Coordinates of C-alpha atoms and ligand atoms in Angstrom, one line a residue:
X1 CA -53.0 -22.5 -50.6
X2 CA -54.0 -19.6 -52.9
X3 CA -52.4 -19.1 -56.3
X4 CA -50.0 -16.4 -55.3
X5 CA -48.6 -18.5 -52.4
X6 CA -48.4 -21.5 -54.8
X7 CA -46.3 -19.5 -57.3
X8 CA -44.0 -18.3 -54.5
X9 CA -43.4 -21.9 -53.5
X10 CA -42.0 -22.8 -56.9
X11 CA -38.2 -23.0 -56.8
X12 CA -37.7 -20.8 -59.9
X13 CA -34.7 -18.5 -60.0
X14 CA -36.6 -15.6 -61.6
X15 CA -40.1 -14.4 -61.2
X16 CA -42.4 -13.2 -64.0
X17 CA -43.8 -9.8 -63.3
X18 CA -47.7 -9.8 -63.0
X19 CA -47.9 -7.3 -65.9
X20 CA -46.8 -10.1 -68.2
X21 CA -50.2 -11.9 -68.1
X22 CA -52.5 -9.1 -69.2
X23 CA -50.0 -8.3 -72.0
X24 CA -50.0 -11.8 -73.5
X25 CA -53.8 -12.2 -72.9
X26 CA -54.4 -9.2 -75.2
X27 CA -53.7 -11.6 -78.2
X28 CA -55.6 -14.7 -77.0
X29 CA -55.6 -16.5 -80.4
X30 CA -51.8 -16.3 -80.7
X31 CA -51.4 -17.3 -77.1
X32 CA -53.7 -20.4 -77.5
X33 CA -51.8 -21.5 -80.7
X34 CA -48.5 -21.2 -78.9
X35 CA -49.9 -23.1 -76.0
X36 CA -51.3 -25.9 -78.2
X37 CA -47.8 -26.5 -79.5
X38 CA -46.4 -26.6 -76.0
X39 CA -48.9 -29.3 -75.1
X40 CA -48.1 -31.2 -78.3
X41 CA -44.4 -31.0 -77.6
X42 CA -44.9 -32.2 -74.0
X43 CA -47.0 -35.2 -75.3
X44 CA -44.3 -36.1 -77.9
X45 CA -41.5 -35.7 -75.3
X46 CA -43.2 -38.1 -72.9
X47 CA -43.8 -40.7 -75.7
X48 CA -40.1 -40.3 -76.7
X49 CA -38.9 -40.7 -73.1
X50 CA -41.2 -43.8 -72.7
X51 CA -38.5 -46.1 -74.1
X52 CA -35.6 -44.4 -72.5
X53 CA -35.6 -46.1 -69.1
X54 CA -32.0 -46.4 -67.8
X55 CA -30.2 -49.7 -67.5
X56 CA -32.2 -52.9 -67.9
X57 CA -35.6 -51.8 -66.7
X58 CA -37.2 -49.3 -64.4
X59 CA -40.5 -50.4 -62.9
X60 CA -43.3 -47.9 -63.4
X61 CA -41.3 -45.9 -66.0
X62 CA -43.6 -46.8 -69.0
X63 CA -46.7 -46.2 -66.9
X64 CA -45.5 -42.8 -65.8
X65 CA -44.6 -41.6 -69.3
X66 CA -47.8 -42.9 -70.9
X67 CA -49.8 -41.2 -68.1
X68 CA -48.1 -37.9 -68.8
X69 CA -48.5 -38.3 -72.5
X70 CA -52.2 -38.9 -72.0
X71 CA -52.5 -35.8 -69.8
X72 CA -50.7 -33.6 -72.4
X73 CA -52.8 -35.0 -75.2
X74 CA -55.9 -34.1 -73.2
X75 CA -54.6 -30.6 -72.6
X76 CA -53.9 -30.2 -76.3
X77 CA -57.5 -31.2 -77.1
X78 CA -58.8 -28.7 -74.5
X79 CA -56.6 -25.8 -75.8
X80 CA -57.6 -26.6 -79.4
X81 CA -61.3 -26.6 -78.5
X82 CA -60.9 -23.2 -76.8
X83 CA -59.0 -21.9 -79.8
X84 CA -61.6 -22.9 -82.3
X85 CA -64.4 -21.6 -80.1
X86 CA -62.7 -18.2 -80.3
X87 CA -62.5 -18.3 -84.1
X88 CA -58.9 -19.4 -84.3
X89 CA -57.2 -22.3 -86.1
X90 CA -54.1 -24.3 -85.4
X91 CA -51.1 -23.5 -87.6
X92 CA -49.0 -26.3 -89.1
X93 CA -45.6 -25.2 -87.8
X94 CA -44.4 -23.4 -84.8
X95 CA -41.1 -22.2 -83.3
X96 CA -40.1 -22.6 -79.7
X97 CA -36.7 -20.9 -79.1
X98 CA -37.1 -21.3 -75.3
X99 CA -37.5 -25.1 -75.3
X100 CA -34.8 -25.4 -78.0
X101 CA -32.3 -23.4 -75.9
X102 CA -33.2 -25.6 -72.8
X103 CA -32.6 -28.8 -74.8
X104 CA -29.0 -27.6 -75.5
X105 CA -28.3 -28.0 -71.8
X106 CA -28.6 -31.8 -72.1
X107 CA -25.3 -33.8 -72.0
X108 CA -25.3 -36.2 -74.8
X109 CA -24.4 -39.9 -74.8
X110 CA -23.6 -40.8 -71.2
X111 CA -25.6 -41.6 -68.1
X112 CA -26.1 -37.9 -67.6
X113 CA -28.3 -37.7 -70.7
X114 CA -31.4 -39.2 -69.2
X115 CA -31.0 -37.2 -65.9
X116 CA -30.7 -34.0 -68.0
X117 CA -33.7 -34.8 -70.2
X118 CA -35.8 -35.4 -67.1
X119 CA -34.5 -32.2 -65.5
X120 CA -35.2 -30.1 -68.7
X121 CA -38.7 -31.6 -68.8
X122 CA -39.2 -30.6 -65.1
X123 CA -37.9 -27.1 -65.9
X124 CA -40.4 -26.6 -68.7
X125 CA -43.3 -27.9 -66.5
X126 CA -42.1 -25.6 -63.6
X127 CA -42.0 -22.4 -65.7
X128 CA -45.3 -23.3 -67.3
X129 CA -46.8 -23.7 -63.9
X130 CA -45.9 -20.2 -62.9
X131 CA -47.1 -18.8 -66.2
X132 CA -50.5 -20.7 -66.0
X133 CA -51.0 -19.4 -62.4
X134 CA -50.4 -15.8 -63.6
X135 CA -52.8 -16.3 -66.5
X136 CA -55.5 -17.8 -64.2
X137 CA -55.2 -14.8 -62.0
X138 CA -55.4 -12.3 -64.9
X139 CA -58.0 -14.0 -67.1
X140 CA -61.2 -12.0 -67.3
X141 CA -63.3 -15.0 -68.5
X142 CA -64.2 -17.6 -65.9
X143 CA -63.8 -20.4 -68.5
X144 CA -60.2 -19.4 -69.2
X145 CA -59.4 -18.7 -65.6
X146 CA -60.6 -22.2 -64.6
X147 CA -58.7 -23.8 -67.5
X148 CA -55.4 -22.1 -66.6
X149 CA -55.9 -23.0 -62.9
X150 CA -56.5 -26.7 -63.7
X151 CA -53.3 -26.7 -65.9
X152 CA -51.3 -25.1 -63.1
X153 CA -52.1 -28.1 -60.9
X154 CA -51.6 -30.7 -63.6
X155 CA -48.2 -29.3 -64.8
X156 CA -47.1 -28.9 -61.1
X157 CA -47.8 -32.7 -60.8
X158 CA -45.7 -33.4 -63.9
X159 CA -42.8 -31.2 -62.7
X160 CA -42.7 -33.2 -59.4
X161 CA -42.8 -36.5 -61.3
X162 CA -39.9 -35.6 -63.6
X163 CA -37.8 -34.2 -60.8
X164 CA -38.4 -37.3 -58.6
X165 CA -37.5 -39.6 -61.5
X166 CA -34.3 -37.7 -62.1
X167 CA -33.3 -38.3 -58.4
X168 CA -34.3 -41.9 -58.7
X169 CA -32.2 -42.7 -61.8
X170 CA -29.2 -40.5 -61.0
X171 CA -26.8 -40.0 -58.0
X172 CA -28.8 -37.7 -55.7
X173 CA -26.0 -35.3 -54.8
X174 CA -25.0 -34.9 -58.4
X175 CA -28.6 -34.5 -59.5
X176 CA -29.0 -31.8 -56.8
X177 CA -26.0 -29.9 -58.2
X178 CA -27.2 -30.3 -61.8
X179 CA -30.8 -29.2 -60.9
X180 CA -29.5 -26.0 -59.3
X181 CA -27.4 -25.2 -62.4
X182 CA -30.4 -26.0 -64.6
X183 CA -32.6 -23.6 -62.6
X184 CA -30.0 -20.8 -63.0
X185 CA -29.7 -21.6 -66.7
X186 CA -33.4 -21.5 -67.2
X187 CA -33.7 -18.0 -65.7
X188 CA -30.9 -16.8 -68.0
X189 CA -32.5 -18.4 -71.1
X190 CA -36.0 -17.0 -70.3
X191 CA -34.6 -13.5 -69.8
X192 CA -33.2 -13.6 -73.4
X193 CA -36.6 -14.5 -74.9
X194 CA -38.4 -11.9 -77.0
X195 CA -41.7 -10.5 -75.7
X196 CA -44.9 -11.7 -77.4
X197 CA -48.1 -13.7 -76.9
X198 CA -46.4 -17.0 -76.0
X199 CA -46.4 -19.1 -72.8
X200 CA -42.6 -18.8 -72.5
X201 CA -42.1 -15.3 -73.9
X202 CA -39.8 -12.7 -72.4
X203 CA -41.3 -10.5 -69.7
X204 CA -39.7 -7.3 -71.1
Ligands
LIG301 FE1 -49.8 -30.0 -70.3
LIG302 FE1 -47.1 -31.2 -68.4

């Protein structure tokens, strides 16, 4: 499957225009810094979810989360290496209004909480997938194109794992409904984001 077909197959409710990628690639240092924080957050989130198995115990849960955390830490190391090679430095703090808005979709304090947390994690992976595929296609440097392509595959794997787990721990019909609503909400939230050299920036 080529990248364009792979993007088409993602169940997103909105599509990023191809012009978004060359625009954000025009400021590669800012894009890599933003990206580094995305990977850091993904690693933290997997470590945080690691002890949130529902009920008494879910076999495979800890292994899944530590595996994802390890992947994300490896991505973070790769992004940081590419950033430093290009003369950039990591900043200490970073804002992510997109992820913060998605996190507000999580129902707090009931059995829906873990389902929602898994679905929000799946959403972020899913949109990242689309954006990495567009970046792979638009990157003039072979090193960067290969890097984004590899991330596309890895994050697509994570998206599938989180979604599968949500179905496993929740009531399938209810999870289906919730996932559809989450996909619609994500498209709405993304459309409100400001443009800029960020992985989850607005396309406008
Ligand atoms: Fe990652
Ligand atoms: Fe990921």
